[in-house]
Coordinates of C-alpha atoms in Angstrom, one line a residue:
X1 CA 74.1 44.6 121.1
X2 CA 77.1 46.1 119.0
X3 CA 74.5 48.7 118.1
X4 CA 74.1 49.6 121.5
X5 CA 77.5 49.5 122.1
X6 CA 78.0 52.0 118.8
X7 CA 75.6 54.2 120.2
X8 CA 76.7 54.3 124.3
X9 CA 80.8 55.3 122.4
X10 CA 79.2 57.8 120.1
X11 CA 77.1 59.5 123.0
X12 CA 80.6 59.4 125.1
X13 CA 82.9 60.6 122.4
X14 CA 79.9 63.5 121.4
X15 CA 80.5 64.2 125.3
X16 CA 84.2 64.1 125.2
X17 CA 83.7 66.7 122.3
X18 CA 81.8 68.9 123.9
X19 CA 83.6 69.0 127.3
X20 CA 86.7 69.8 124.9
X21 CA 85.2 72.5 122.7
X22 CA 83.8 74.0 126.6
X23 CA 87.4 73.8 128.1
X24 CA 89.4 75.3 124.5
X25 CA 86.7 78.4 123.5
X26 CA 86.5 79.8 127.2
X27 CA 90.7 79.3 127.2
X28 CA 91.0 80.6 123.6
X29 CA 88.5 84.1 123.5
X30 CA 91.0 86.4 123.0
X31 CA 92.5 84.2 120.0
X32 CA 89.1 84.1 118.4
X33 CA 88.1 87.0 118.4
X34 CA 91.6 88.4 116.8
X35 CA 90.7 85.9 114.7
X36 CA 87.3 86.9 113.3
X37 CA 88.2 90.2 113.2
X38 CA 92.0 89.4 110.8
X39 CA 88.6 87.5 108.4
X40 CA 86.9 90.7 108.1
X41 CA 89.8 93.1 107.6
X42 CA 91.4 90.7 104.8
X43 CA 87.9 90.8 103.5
X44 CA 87.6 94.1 103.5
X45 CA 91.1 94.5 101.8
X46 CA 90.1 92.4 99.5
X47 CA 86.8 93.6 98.3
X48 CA 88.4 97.1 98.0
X49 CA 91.3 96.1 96.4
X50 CA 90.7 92.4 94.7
X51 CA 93.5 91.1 93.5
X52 CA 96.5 93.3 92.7
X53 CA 98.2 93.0 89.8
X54 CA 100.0 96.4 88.5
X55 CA 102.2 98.6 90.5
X56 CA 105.3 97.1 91.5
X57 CA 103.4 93.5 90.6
X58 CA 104.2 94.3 87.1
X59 CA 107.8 93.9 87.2
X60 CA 108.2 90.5 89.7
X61 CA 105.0 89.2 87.1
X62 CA 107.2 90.1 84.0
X63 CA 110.4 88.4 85.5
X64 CA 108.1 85.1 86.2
X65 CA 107.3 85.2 82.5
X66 CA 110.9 86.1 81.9
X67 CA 111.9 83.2 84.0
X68 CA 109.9 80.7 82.8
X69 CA 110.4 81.6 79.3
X70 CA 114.4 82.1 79.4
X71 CA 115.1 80.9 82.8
X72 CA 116.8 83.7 83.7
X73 CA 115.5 87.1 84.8
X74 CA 116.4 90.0 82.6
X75 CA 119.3 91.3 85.1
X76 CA 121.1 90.3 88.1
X77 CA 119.2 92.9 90.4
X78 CA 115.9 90.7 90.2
X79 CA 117.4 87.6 91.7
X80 CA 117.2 89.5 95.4
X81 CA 113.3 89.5 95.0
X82 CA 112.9 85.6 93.9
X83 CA 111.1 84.0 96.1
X84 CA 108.1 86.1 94.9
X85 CA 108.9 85.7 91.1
X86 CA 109.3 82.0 92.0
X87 CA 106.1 81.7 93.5
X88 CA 104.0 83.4 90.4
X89 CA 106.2 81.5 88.5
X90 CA 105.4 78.3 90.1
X91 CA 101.3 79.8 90.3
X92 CA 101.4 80.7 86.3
X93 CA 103.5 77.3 85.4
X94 CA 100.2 75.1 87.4
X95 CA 97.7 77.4 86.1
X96 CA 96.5 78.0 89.3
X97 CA 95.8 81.9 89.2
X98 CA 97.3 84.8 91.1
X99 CA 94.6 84.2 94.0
X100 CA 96.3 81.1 94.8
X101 CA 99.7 83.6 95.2
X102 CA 97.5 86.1 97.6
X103 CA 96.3 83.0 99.1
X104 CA 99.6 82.0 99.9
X105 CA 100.4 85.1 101.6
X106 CA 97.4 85.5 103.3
X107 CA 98.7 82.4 105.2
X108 CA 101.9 83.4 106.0
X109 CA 100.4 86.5 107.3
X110 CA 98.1 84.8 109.3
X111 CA 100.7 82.8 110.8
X112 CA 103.0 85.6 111.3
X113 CA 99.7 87.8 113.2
X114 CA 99.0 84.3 115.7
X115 CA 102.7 84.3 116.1
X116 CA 103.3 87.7 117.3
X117 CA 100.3 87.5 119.3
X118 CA 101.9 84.3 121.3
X119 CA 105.3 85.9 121.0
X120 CA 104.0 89.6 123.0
X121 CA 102.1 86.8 125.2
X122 CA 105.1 85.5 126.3
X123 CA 106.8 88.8 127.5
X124 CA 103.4 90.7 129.1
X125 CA 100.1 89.4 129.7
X126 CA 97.4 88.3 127.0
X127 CA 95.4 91.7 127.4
X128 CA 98.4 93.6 126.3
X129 CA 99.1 91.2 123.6
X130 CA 95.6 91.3 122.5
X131 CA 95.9 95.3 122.1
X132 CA 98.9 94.9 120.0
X133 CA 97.8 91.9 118.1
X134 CA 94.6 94.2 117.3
X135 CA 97.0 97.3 116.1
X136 CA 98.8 95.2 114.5
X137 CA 95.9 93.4 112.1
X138 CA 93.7 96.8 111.9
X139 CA 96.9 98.4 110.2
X140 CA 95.6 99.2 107.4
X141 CA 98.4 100.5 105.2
X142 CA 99.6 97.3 105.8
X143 CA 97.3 94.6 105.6
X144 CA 96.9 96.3 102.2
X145 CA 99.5 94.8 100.7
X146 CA 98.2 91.0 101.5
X147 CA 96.9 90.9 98.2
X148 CA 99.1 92.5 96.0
X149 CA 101.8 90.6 94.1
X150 CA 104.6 92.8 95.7
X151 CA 107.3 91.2 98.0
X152 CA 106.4 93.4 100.7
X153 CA 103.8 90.8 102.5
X154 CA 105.6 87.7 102.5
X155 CA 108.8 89.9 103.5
X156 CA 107.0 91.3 106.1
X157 CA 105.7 87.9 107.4
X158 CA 109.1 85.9 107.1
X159 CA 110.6 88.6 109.0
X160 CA 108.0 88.6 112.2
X161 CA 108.7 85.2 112.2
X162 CA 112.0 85.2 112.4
X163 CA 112.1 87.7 114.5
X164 CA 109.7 86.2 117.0
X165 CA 111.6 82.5 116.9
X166 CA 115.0 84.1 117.3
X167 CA 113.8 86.4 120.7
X168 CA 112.1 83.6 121.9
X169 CA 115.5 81.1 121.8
X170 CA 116.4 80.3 125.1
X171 CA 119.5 78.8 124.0
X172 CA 121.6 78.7 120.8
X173 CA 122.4 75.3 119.7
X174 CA 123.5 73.9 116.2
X175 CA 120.4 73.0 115.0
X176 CA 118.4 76.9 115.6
X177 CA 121.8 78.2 114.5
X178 CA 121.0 76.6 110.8
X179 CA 117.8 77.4 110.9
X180 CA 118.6 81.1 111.9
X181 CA 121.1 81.4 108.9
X182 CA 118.5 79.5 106.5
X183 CA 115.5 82.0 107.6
X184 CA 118.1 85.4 106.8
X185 CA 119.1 83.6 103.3
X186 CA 115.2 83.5 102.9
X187 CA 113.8 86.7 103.8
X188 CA 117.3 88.4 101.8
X189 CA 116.2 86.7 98.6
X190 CA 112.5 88.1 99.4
X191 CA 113.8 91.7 99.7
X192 CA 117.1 92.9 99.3
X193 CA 116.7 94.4 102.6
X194 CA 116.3 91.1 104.0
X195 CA 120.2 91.9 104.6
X196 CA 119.7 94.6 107.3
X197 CA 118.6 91.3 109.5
X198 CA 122.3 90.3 109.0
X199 CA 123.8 92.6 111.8
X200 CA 121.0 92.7 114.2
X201 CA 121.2 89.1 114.5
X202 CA 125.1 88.9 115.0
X203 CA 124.9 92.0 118.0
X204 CA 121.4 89.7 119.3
X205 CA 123.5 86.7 119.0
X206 CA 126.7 87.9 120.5
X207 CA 125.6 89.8 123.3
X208 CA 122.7 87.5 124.5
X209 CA 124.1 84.5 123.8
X210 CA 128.0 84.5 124.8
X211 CA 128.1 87.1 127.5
X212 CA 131.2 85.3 129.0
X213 CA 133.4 86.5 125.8
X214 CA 135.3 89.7 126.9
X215 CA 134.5 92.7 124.8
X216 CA 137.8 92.0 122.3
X217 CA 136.1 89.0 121.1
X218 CA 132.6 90.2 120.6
X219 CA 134.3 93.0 119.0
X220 CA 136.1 90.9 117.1
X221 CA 133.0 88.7 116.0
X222 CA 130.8 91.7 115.2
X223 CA 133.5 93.2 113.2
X224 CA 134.1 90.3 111.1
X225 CA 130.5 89.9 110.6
X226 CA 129.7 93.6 109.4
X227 CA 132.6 93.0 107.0
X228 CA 131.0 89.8 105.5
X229 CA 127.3 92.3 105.7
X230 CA 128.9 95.4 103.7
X231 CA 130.5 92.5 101.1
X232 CA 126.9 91.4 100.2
X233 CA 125.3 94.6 100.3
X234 CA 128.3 96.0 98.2
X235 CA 127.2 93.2 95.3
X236 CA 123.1 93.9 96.0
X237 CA 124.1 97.6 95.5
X238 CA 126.1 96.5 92.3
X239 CA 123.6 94.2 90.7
X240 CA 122.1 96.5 88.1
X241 CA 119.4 96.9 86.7
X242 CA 116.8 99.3 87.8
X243 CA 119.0 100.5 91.1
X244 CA 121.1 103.5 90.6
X245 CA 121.8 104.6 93.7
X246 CA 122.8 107.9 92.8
X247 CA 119.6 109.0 91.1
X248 CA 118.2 110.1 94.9
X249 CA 120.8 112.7 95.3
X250 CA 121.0 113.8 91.7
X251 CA 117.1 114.6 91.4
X252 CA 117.1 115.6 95.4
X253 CA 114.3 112.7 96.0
X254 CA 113.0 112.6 99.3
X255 CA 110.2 109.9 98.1
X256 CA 111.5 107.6 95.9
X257 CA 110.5 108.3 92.4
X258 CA 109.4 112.2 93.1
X259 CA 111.8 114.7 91.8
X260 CA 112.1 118.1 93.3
X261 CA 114.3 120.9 92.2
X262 CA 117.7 120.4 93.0
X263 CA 119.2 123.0 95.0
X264 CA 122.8 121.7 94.3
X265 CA 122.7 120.2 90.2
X266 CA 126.4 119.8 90.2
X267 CA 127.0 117.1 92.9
X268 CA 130.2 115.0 93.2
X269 CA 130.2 110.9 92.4
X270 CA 132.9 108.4 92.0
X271 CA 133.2 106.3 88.8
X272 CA 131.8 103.5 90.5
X273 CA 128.4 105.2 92.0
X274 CA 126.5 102.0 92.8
X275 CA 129.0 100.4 95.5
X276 CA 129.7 101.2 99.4
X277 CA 132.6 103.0 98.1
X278 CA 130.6 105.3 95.6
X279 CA 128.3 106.0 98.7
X280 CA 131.1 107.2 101.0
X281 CA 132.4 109.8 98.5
X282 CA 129.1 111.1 97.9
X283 CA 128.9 111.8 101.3
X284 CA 132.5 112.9 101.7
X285 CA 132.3 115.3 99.0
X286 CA 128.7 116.6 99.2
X287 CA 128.1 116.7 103.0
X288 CA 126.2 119.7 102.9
X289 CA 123.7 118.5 100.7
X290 CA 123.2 115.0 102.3
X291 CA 122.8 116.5 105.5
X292 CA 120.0 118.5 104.0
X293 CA 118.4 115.7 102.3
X294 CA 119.2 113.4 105.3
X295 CA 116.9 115.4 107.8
X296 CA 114.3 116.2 105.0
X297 CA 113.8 112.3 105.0
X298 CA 113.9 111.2 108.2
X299 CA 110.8 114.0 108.6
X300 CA 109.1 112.1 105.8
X301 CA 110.2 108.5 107.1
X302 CA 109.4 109.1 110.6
X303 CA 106.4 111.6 110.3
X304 CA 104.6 109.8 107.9
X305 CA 102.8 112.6 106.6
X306 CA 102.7 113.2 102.4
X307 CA 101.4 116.2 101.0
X308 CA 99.4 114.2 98.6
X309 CA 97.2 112.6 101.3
X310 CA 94.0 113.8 102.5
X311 CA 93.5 115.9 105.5
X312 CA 91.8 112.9 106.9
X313 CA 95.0 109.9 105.7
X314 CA 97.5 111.8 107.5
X315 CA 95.0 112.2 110.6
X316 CA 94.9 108.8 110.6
X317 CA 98.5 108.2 110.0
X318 CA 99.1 110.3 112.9
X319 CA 97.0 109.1 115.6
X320 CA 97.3 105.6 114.9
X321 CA 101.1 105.3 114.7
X322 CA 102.5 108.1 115.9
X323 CA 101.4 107.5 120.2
X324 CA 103.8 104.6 119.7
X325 CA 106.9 106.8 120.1
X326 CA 106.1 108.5 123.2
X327 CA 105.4 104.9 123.8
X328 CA 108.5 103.5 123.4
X329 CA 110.8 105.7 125.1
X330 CA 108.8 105.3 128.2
X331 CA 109.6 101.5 128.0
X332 CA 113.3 101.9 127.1
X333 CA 114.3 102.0 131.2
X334 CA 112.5 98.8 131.6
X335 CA 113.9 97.1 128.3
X336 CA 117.8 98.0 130.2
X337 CA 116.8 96.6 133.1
X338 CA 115.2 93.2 132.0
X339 CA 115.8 92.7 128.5
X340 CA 118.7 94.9 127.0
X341 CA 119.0 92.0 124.5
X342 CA 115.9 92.4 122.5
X343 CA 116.2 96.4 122.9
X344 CA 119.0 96.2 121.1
X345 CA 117.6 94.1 118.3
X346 CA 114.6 96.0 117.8
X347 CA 116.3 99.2 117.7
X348 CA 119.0 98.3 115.5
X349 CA 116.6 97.1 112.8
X350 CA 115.1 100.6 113.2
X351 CA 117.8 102.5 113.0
X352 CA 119.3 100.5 110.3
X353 CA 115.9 101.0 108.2
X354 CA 116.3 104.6 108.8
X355 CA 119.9 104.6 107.8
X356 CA 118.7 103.1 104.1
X357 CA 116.4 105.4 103.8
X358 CA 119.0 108.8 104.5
X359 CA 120.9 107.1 102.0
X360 CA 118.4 106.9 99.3
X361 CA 114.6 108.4 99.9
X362 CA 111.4 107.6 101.6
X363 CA 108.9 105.6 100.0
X364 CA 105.4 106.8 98.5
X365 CA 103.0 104.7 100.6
X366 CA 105.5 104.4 103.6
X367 CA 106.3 100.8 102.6
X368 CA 109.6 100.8 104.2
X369 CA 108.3 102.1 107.2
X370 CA 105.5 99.9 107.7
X371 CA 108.4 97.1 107.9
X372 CA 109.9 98.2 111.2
X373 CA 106.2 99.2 112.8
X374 CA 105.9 95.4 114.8
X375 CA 109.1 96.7 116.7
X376 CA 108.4 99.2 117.5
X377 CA 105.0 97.9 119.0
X378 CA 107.1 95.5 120.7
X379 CA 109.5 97.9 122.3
X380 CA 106.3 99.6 123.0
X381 CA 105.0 96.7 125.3
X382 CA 105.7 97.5 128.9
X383 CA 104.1 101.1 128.8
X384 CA 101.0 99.7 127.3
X385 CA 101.1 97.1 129.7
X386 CA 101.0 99.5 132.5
X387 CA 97.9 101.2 131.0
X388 CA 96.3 98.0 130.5
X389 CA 97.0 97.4 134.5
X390 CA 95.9 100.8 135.3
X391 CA 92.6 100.5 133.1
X392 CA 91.8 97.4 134.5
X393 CA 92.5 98.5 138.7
X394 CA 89.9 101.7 137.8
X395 CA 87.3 99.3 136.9
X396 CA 87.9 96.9 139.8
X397 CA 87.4 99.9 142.4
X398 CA 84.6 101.3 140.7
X399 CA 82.5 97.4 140.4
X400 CA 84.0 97.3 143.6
X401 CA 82.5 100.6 145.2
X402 CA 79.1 99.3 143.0
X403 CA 78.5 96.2 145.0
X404 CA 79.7 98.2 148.9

């Protein structure tokens, strides 16, 4: 009898099963198949690329040595990329292998792609958000850096998600308030540029969240806040090391690291160069010259193109990224009508990217513009959306005018 009992609940729960996996994969395609296809382009990343360990992984692997030798890093500068020195560190300390870091990341990324794909879900349809999901995971240049042991994929990760829980807040209560100042003290210790989030958030905050204060006190709060911003960027700018914020214009770099010949040798600093201060007199007394360099960099940051590329990279480069523009100004009406809030995020981030970069050079592979692309894909939802509407009418009227 119990057998038969056994055997009638395990036919019914088999049932159960099956009635569930029925009702979640026909619910769940789109999820699934963004799924399989993140698997194949990690694995494609990774069989190309294996583990990454040199590079810029050389220096955050050197400082975990230094770390767990010392238990200090060998200057100040360092501390603003810990959480990845603190993760090898932790990864060499167990003996578990630098896989177990990449595996680490892959994670993060992972959560941060199903993330965004719920987030753009949220604000369009799940066709649009399957298009972006898809640009977003088949981003080469930037899945890339899943398994290195640079900061720049857990930066990137951490900030999607932060980004994506702090648009999504319907309300801002003690608790997410925490968590929001928690999640910037994170990402900021990740990168150094995990401070540009800083300001963002307060105008996001501020405007979306108190829209009863009159403009004195938002001014007042935003002002306060951008002071409290430039005093921690002043001491990131100040730590040492390896940063010498003066080095850009001296050599005329407009990619970090490549020298060109200076058209002006003889440029003006202050005695303190690294500091906010030793920024503005640059500027001050060299205008002509950052001008110069300032539009020579925003071509490089914003074009993407680098002479050193194929024919066939920049192609690339240029019609996967650069549609997104055109884009995004066709959705900035409907962002002002509906949700100025988030336009204004978004676009500060991007502007403030592009502001460090005028103030000190483009990157070789793009890196610091590959950290503001998920915004601009997000500002870019309502005109893709309207594509995806206008696709899918066309192929209504012509199955339509099939069957008639």
């Amino acid at each position: 009898m119990f057998a038969l009992i056994f055997v009638r609940m395990n036919t019914t729960g088999s049932l159960i099963r099956g009635s569930a996996y029925r009702k979640f994969i026909p619910g769940h395609v789109p999820e699934i198949v963004l799924f399989f296809i993140w698997i194949f382009v990690q694995g494609m990343v990774f069989y190309q690329f294996g583990v990454v360990t040199d590079f810029e992984a050389k220096k955050y692997i050197n400082e975990a040595g230094n770390l767990l030798k010392n238990g200090a890093v060998s200057s100040p500068n360092f501390w603003l990329y810990s959480i990845q020195i603190f993760l090898i560190a932790v990864a060499t300390k167990l003996k578990a292998g630098f896989l177990s870091v990449v595996i680490f990341q892959l994670a993060f990324n992972a959560l941060a792609t199903y993330t965004f794909f719920r987030f753009i879900s949220g604000i369009s349809d799940r066709m649009t958000a399957s298009i972006l999901t898809l640009f977003f995971i088949c981003n080469y240049p930037l899945q890339t850096l899943n398994t290195s042991l640079q900061t720049e994929s857990l930066f990137y990760s951490f900030t999607l998600l932060f980004s994506c829980y702090l648009l999504h807040l319907k309300e801002l209560t003690l608790k997410n308030s925490v968590f929001i100042l928690l999640f910037i003290i994170l990402i900021s210790f990740t990168r150094p540029t995990g401070l540009f989030f800083i300001p963002a958030t307060v105008l996001y905050i501020v405007f979306r969240f108190f829209p009863h204060f009159s403009i004195l006190s938002k001014l007042f709060i935003i002002a306060i806040s951008c002071i409290g911003f430039l005093y921690f960027l002043n001491i990131a700018i100040g730590s040492g090391g390896e940063f010498d914020f003066m080095l850009p214009f001296r050599d005329e770099n407009i990619i970090c690291g490549v020298p060109s010949i200076p058209y002006d040798k003889d440029i003006k600093i202050s005695s303190n160069p690294n500091s906010l201060y030793g920024l503005l007199y640059y500027v001050t007394h060299n205008f002509d010259q950052f001008v110069r360099l300032a539009w020579l960099r925003s071509k490089a940051f914003f074009g993407l193109f680098r002479s050193y590329y194929s024919f066939g990279h920049n192609l690339y480069l240029g019609f996967y990224f650069l549609p997104f523009y055109f884009l995004l100004v066709l959705s900035v009406r409907y962002w002002i009508k509906r949700n100025k809030y988030l336009l204004l995020y978004c676009l500060s981030l991007i502007l403030i990217t592009w502001g460090s970069v005028i103030l000190t050079c483009d990157d070789w592979h793009n890196r610091f513009y590959l950290s503001i692309v998920p915004y601009i894909y997000i500002l870019s939802v309502p005109s893709v959306q309207r594509l995806v509407m206008k696709f899918s009418n066309k192929n209504k009227n012509k199955s339509n005018s099939h069957r008639k």
